[in-house]
Amino acid sequence: MSTRPIRIAPSILSADFTRLGEEIRAIDAAGADYIHVDVMDGHFVPNITFGPIAAAAARQASRKIIDCHLMITPTDPFITAFAKAGADIITVHAEAGPHLHRSLQAIRNEGKKAGVAINPATPVSAIAHVITDVDLILVMSVNPGFGGQTFIEESYTKLRQVRDLVAGRPIDIEVDGGVSADNAGKLAAAGANVFVAGTSIFAGNDPKTYAARIAAIRNGALTIQV
């Protein structure tokens, strides 16, 4: 279990794009802690989604933490653009380039929090040597590229390994993919404290349901399940 505060980060990948600003304002009002922006390039992952302009729109729509997850390669040429767009956290993939340490330094040089993400098949050892250079570690519990995928059960083991690597440092442990109220407690017990959720919050795209769904994930995470 993490000693860091529980944070719920709805992924706007599952929002209704025809009214994106309204959707962001709705999850803000419904109790979201972060606004999670999934950036995909059709190259590193098999989908194309948002760029810095969308991150800037999210910044205009909410004062909450803008959490940008860059599923792109190369990453470094775009770090400044996302920083200027208003991202508070910029997360890059360990698999996305040859110089992870340099990428993390570039994020921090922009005055932003630096995150590193690892895909399901990437061992935790891949980030051991940058542990002092990150503010957040994102464990992908599905293969990145699409919303609505089935949670990979091995992710619990990986979260526990990340928790052991963090060893009490002030680093958030984020989990993304198949997160719901049903597994939030077990995820929290394994070490996660930031919960990215798309379908389980936005399904049906009815803003009246968002507060209850966010609260359900938060309450699930606070009810630790072994």
Short mmCIF file of C-alpha atoms in Angstrom, two decimals:
data_model
loop_
_atom_site.label_atom_id
_atom_site.label_comp_id
_atom_site.label_asym_id
_atom_site.label_seq_id
_atom_site.Cartn_x
_atom_site.Cartn_y
_atom_site.Cartn_z
CA MET A 1 0.00 0.00 0.00
CA SER A 2 1.24 3.48 -0.88
CA THR A 3 1.34 6.23 1.72
CA ARG A 4 0.73 8.81 -1.03
CA PRO A 5 -2.72 10.40 -1.39
CA ILE A 6 -5.27 8.61 -3.57
CA ARG A 7 -5.81 10.44 -6.86
CA ILE A 8 -8.41 9.69 -9.56
CA ALA A 9 -7.40 10.62 -13.11
CA PRO A 10 -10.22 10.26 -15.64
CA SER A 11 -8.84 9.65 -19.14
CA ILE A 12 -10.41 11.98 -21.68
CA LEU A 13 -9.72 9.32 -24.33
CA SER A 14 -13.18 8.01 -23.39
CA ALA A 15 -14.85 11.42 -23.40
CA ASP A 16 -17.31 12.60 -26.03
CA PHE A 17 -14.97 14.50 -28.37
CA THR A 18 -17.84 16.55 -29.82
CA ARG A 19 -18.11 18.32 -26.46
CA LEU A 20 -14.67 17.81 -24.98
CA GLY A 21 -14.57 21.06 -23.01
CA GLU A 22 -17.91 20.25 -21.37
CA GLU A 23 -16.73 16.73 -20.54
CA ILE A 24 -13.56 18.03 -18.88
CA ARG A 25 -15.50 20.57 -16.86
CA ALA A 26 -17.94 17.83 -15.86
CA ILE A 27 -15.28 15.46 -14.49
CA ASP A 28 -13.60 18.40 -12.75
CA ALA A 29 -16.87 19.23 -10.99
CA ALA A 30 -17.47 15.52 -10.29
CA GLY A 31 -14.33 15.21 -8.18
CA ALA A 32 -11.49 14.28 -10.53
CA ASP A 33 -8.04 15.01 -9.11
CA TYR A 34 -6.19 14.87 -12.44
CA ILE A 35 -7.21 15.23 -16.07
CA HIS A 36 -5.41 12.41 -17.92
CA VAL A 37 -4.52 13.18 -21.54
CA ASP A 38 -3.53 10.11 -23.58
CA VAL A 39 -1.31 11.24 -26.44
CA MET A 40 -0.94 8.62 -29.21
CA ASP A 41 0.91 8.95 -32.50
CA GLY A 42 -0.13 5.97 -34.63
CA HIS A 43 3.50 4.87 -34.60
CA PHE A 44 4.51 3.93 -31.07
CA VAL A 45 0.92 2.74 -30.52
CA PRO A 46 -1.76 1.79 -33.10
CA ASN A 47 -3.93 4.86 -32.67
CA ILE A 48 -3.80 8.64 -33.10
CA THR A 49 -5.39 10.90 -30.49
CA PHE A 50 -4.32 14.25 -29.07
CA GLY A 51 -1.54 16.78 -29.43
CA PRO A 52 -0.46 19.87 -27.50
CA ILE A 53 -3.52 21.81 -28.68
CA ALA A 54 -5.81 19.35 -26.88
CA ALA A 55 -3.65 19.61 -23.75
CA ALA A 56 -4.00 23.39 -23.93
CA ALA A 57 -7.77 23.03 -24.27
CA ALA A 58 -7.82 20.81 -21.19
CA ARG A 59 -5.81 23.46 -19.36
CA GLN A 60 -8.38 26.10 -20.27
CA ALA A 61 -11.26 23.90 -19.15
CA SER A 62 -9.85 22.91 -15.75
CA ARG A 63 -7.47 24.03 -13.02
CA LYS A 64 -6.87 20.43 -11.97
CA ILE A 65 -3.57 18.68 -12.62
CA ILE A 66 -3.11 18.04 -16.35
CA ASP A 67 -1.49 14.61 -16.58
CA CYS A 68 -0.08 14.04 -20.09
CA HIS A 69 0.87 10.49 -21.02
CA LEU A 70 3.01 10.58 -24.16
CA MET A 71 2.69 7.34 -26.13
CA ILE A 72 4.81 8.71 -28.94
CA THR A 73 8.27 8.32 -30.39
CA PRO A 74 10.42 10.29 -30.64
CA THR A 75 9.36 12.04 -27.47
CA ASP A 76 11.97 14.71 -26.81
CA PRO A 77 11.02 17.11 -29.64
CA PHE A 78 7.53 17.50 -28.16
CA ILE A 79 8.27 17.95 -24.46
CA THR A 80 8.51 21.74 -24.65
CA ALA A 81 5.25 21.99 -26.60
CA PHE A 82 3.32 20.00 -23.98
CA ALA A 83 4.94 21.98 -21.18
CA LYS A 84 3.90 25.26 -22.82
CA ALA A 85 0.40 23.85 -23.38
CA GLY A 86 -0.04 23.63 -19.61
CA ALA A 87 0.79 20.05 -18.71
CA ASP A 88 1.69 19.63 -15.03
CA ILE A 89 2.96 16.05 -15.35
CA ILE A 90 4.58 14.72 -18.53
CA THR A 91 5.08 10.96 -18.70
CA VAL A 92 7.26 9.28 -21.31
CA HIS A 93 7.64 5.59 -22.04
CA ALA A 94 10.80 3.74 -21.13
CA GLU A 95 10.46 1.93 -24.48
CA ALA A 96 10.06 5.08 -26.60
CA GLY A 97 13.65 6.16 -27.02
CA PRO A 98 17.30 5.37 -26.33
CA HIS A 99 17.98 8.12 -23.79
CA LEU A 100 15.36 7.90 -21.05
CA HIS A 101 17.44 9.83 -18.53
CA ARG A 102 17.81 12.72 -20.99
CA SER A 103 14.05 12.79 -21.63
CA LEU A 104 13.28 12.93 -17.91
CA GLN A 105 15.83 15.71 -17.44
CA ALA A 106 14.20 17.66 -20.27
CA ILE A 107 10.81 17.44 -18.56
CA ARG A 108 12.18 18.65 -15.25
CA ASN A 109 14.08 21.43 -17.02
CA GLU A 110 10.68 22.69 -18.18
CA GLY A 111 9.61 22.89 -14.54
CA LYS A 112 7.22 19.96 -14.84
CA LYS A 113 6.88 16.70 -12.94
CA ALA A 114 8.52 13.82 -14.80
CA GLY A 115 6.84 10.46 -15.20
CA VAL A 116 8.02 7.20 -16.73
CA ALA A 117 5.65 4.55 -18.09
CA ILE A 118 6.32 0.87 -18.67
CA ASN A 119 4.36 -1.46 -20.94
CA PRO A 120 3.07 -4.82 -19.68
CA ALA A 121 6.02 -6.77 -21.12
CA THR A 122 8.67 -4.33 -19.84
CA PRO A 123 10.36 -5.37 -16.58
CA VAL A 124 10.52 -2.96 -13.67
CA SER A 125 14.30 -3.25 -13.80
CA ALA A 126 14.19 -1.07 -16.94
CA ILE A 127 13.56 2.00 -14.77
CA ALA A 128 15.74 1.14 -11.77
CA HIS A 129 18.54 3.45 -12.83
CA VAL A 130 16.31 6.53 -13.27
CA ILE A 131 14.42 6.16 -9.99
CA THR A 132 15.91 9.38 -8.60
CA ASP A 133 14.83 11.30 -11.72
CA VAL A 134 11.09 10.61 -11.65
CA ASP A 135 8.08 11.97 -9.79
CA LEU A 136 5.66 9.35 -11.09
CA ILE A 137 5.82 5.77 -12.38
CA LEU A 138 2.99 4.62 -14.63
CA VAL A 139 2.33 0.89 -14.81
CA MET A 140 0.37 0.02 -17.93
CA SER A 141 -2.11 -2.72 -17.05
CA VAL A 142 -3.17 -3.09 -20.70
CA ASN A 143 -1.15 -2.74 -23.87
CA PRO A 144 -1.35 0.95 -24.79
CA GLY A 145 -3.24 2.13 -27.83
CA PHE A 146 -6.95 1.71 -27.12
CA GLY A 147 -9.46 2.28 -24.34
CA GLY A 148 -11.78 -0.38 -22.98
CA GLN A 149 -9.28 -3.25 -22.83
CA THR A 150 -9.24 -6.10 -20.31
CA PHE A 151 -7.01 -5.67 -17.25
CA ILE A 152 -3.84 -7.81 -17.25
CA GLU A 153 -3.70 -9.68 -13.94
CA GLU A 154 0.12 -9.78 -13.83
CA SER A 155 -0.05 -6.01 -13.23
CA TYR A 156 -0.58 -6.58 -9.50
CA THR A 157 2.83 -8.25 -9.27
CA LYS A 158 4.43 -5.46 -11.26
CA LEU A 159 2.88 -2.80 -9.01
CA ARG A 160 4.32 -4.53 -5.96
CA GLN A 161 7.73 -4.58 -7.63
CA VAL A 162 7.46 -0.85 -8.39
CA ARG A 163 6.42 -0.17 -4.80
CA ASP A 164 9.53 -2.01 -3.61
CA LEU A 165 11.70 -0.03 -6.03
CA VAL A 166 10.20 3.28 -4.88
CA ALA A 167 11.01 2.30 -1.29
CA GLY A 168 9.29 5.24 0.37
CA ARG A 169 10.53 7.94 -2.01
CA PRO A 170 8.05 10.75 -2.81
CA ILE A 171 7.03 9.12 -6.09
CA ASP A 172 3.45 8.50 -7.20
CA ILE A 173 2.56 5.08 -8.60
CA GLU A 174 -0.04 5.33 -11.33
CA VAL A 175 -1.93 2.48 -12.99
CA ASP A 176 -3.70 2.71 -16.34
CA GLY A 177 -5.88 0.15 -18.08
CA GLY A 178 -8.97 -1.72 -16.97
CA VAL A 179 -9.18 0.22 -13.70
CA SER A 180 -12.56 0.10 -11.98
CA ALA A 181 -14.21 0.33 -8.58
CA ASP A 182 -14.02 -3.47 -8.43
CA ASN A 183 -10.22 -3.72 -8.60
CA ALA A 184 -9.19 -0.36 -7.11
CA GLY A 185 -8.76 -1.82 -3.62
CA LYS A 186 -6.48 -4.58 -4.80
CA LEU A 187 -4.52 -2.10 -6.93
CA ALA A 188 -4.08 0.18 -3.94
CA ALA A 189 -2.94 -2.75 -1.82
CA ALA A 190 -0.29 -3.49 -4.46
CA GLY A 191 1.00 0.08 -4.26
CA ALA A 192 -0.97 2.25 -6.69
CA ASN A 193 -2.17 5.66 -5.57
CA VAL A 194 -3.09 7.31 -8.90
CA PHE A 195 -5.89 5.60 -10.82
CA VAL A 196 -6.42 6.33 -14.51
CA ALA A 197 -9.91 5.36 -15.60
CA GLY A 198 -11.61 5.94 -18.92
CA THR A 199 -14.48 3.62 -19.72
CA SER A 200 -15.40 3.02 -16.07
CA ILE A 201 -16.04 6.76 -15.64
CA PHE A 202 -17.15 7.96 -19.07
CA ALA A 203 -19.26 4.97 -20.24
CA GLY A 204 -22.47 6.39 -21.70
CA ASN A 205 -21.02 9.92 -21.53
CA ASP A 206 -23.67 11.08 -19.08
CA PRO A 207 -22.17 13.75 -16.80
CA LYS A 208 -24.76 12.99 -14.13
CA THR A 209 -23.05 9.62 -13.54
CA TYR A 210 -19.45 10.86 -13.25
CA ALA A 211 -19.41 11.89 -9.60
CA ALA A 212 -20.72 8.52 -8.41
CA ARG A 213 -18.25 6.62 -10.59
CA ILE A 214 -15.27 8.68 -9.46
CA ALA A 215 -16.36 8.28 -5.84
CA ALA A 216 -16.75 4.52 -6.30
CA ILE A 217 -13.16 4.15 -7.55
CA ARG A 218 -11.87 6.37 -4.74
CA ASN A 219 -13.82 4.47 -2.10
CA GLY A 220 -12.66 1.17 -3.58
CA ALA A 221 -9.05 2.30 -3.39
CA LEU A 222 -9.50 3.37 0.22
CA THR A 223 -10.97 -0.04 1.07
CA ILE A 224 -7.71 -1.94 0.75
CA GLN A 225 -8.15 -5.48 -0.54
CA VAL A 226 -5.35 -8.00 -0.07
#
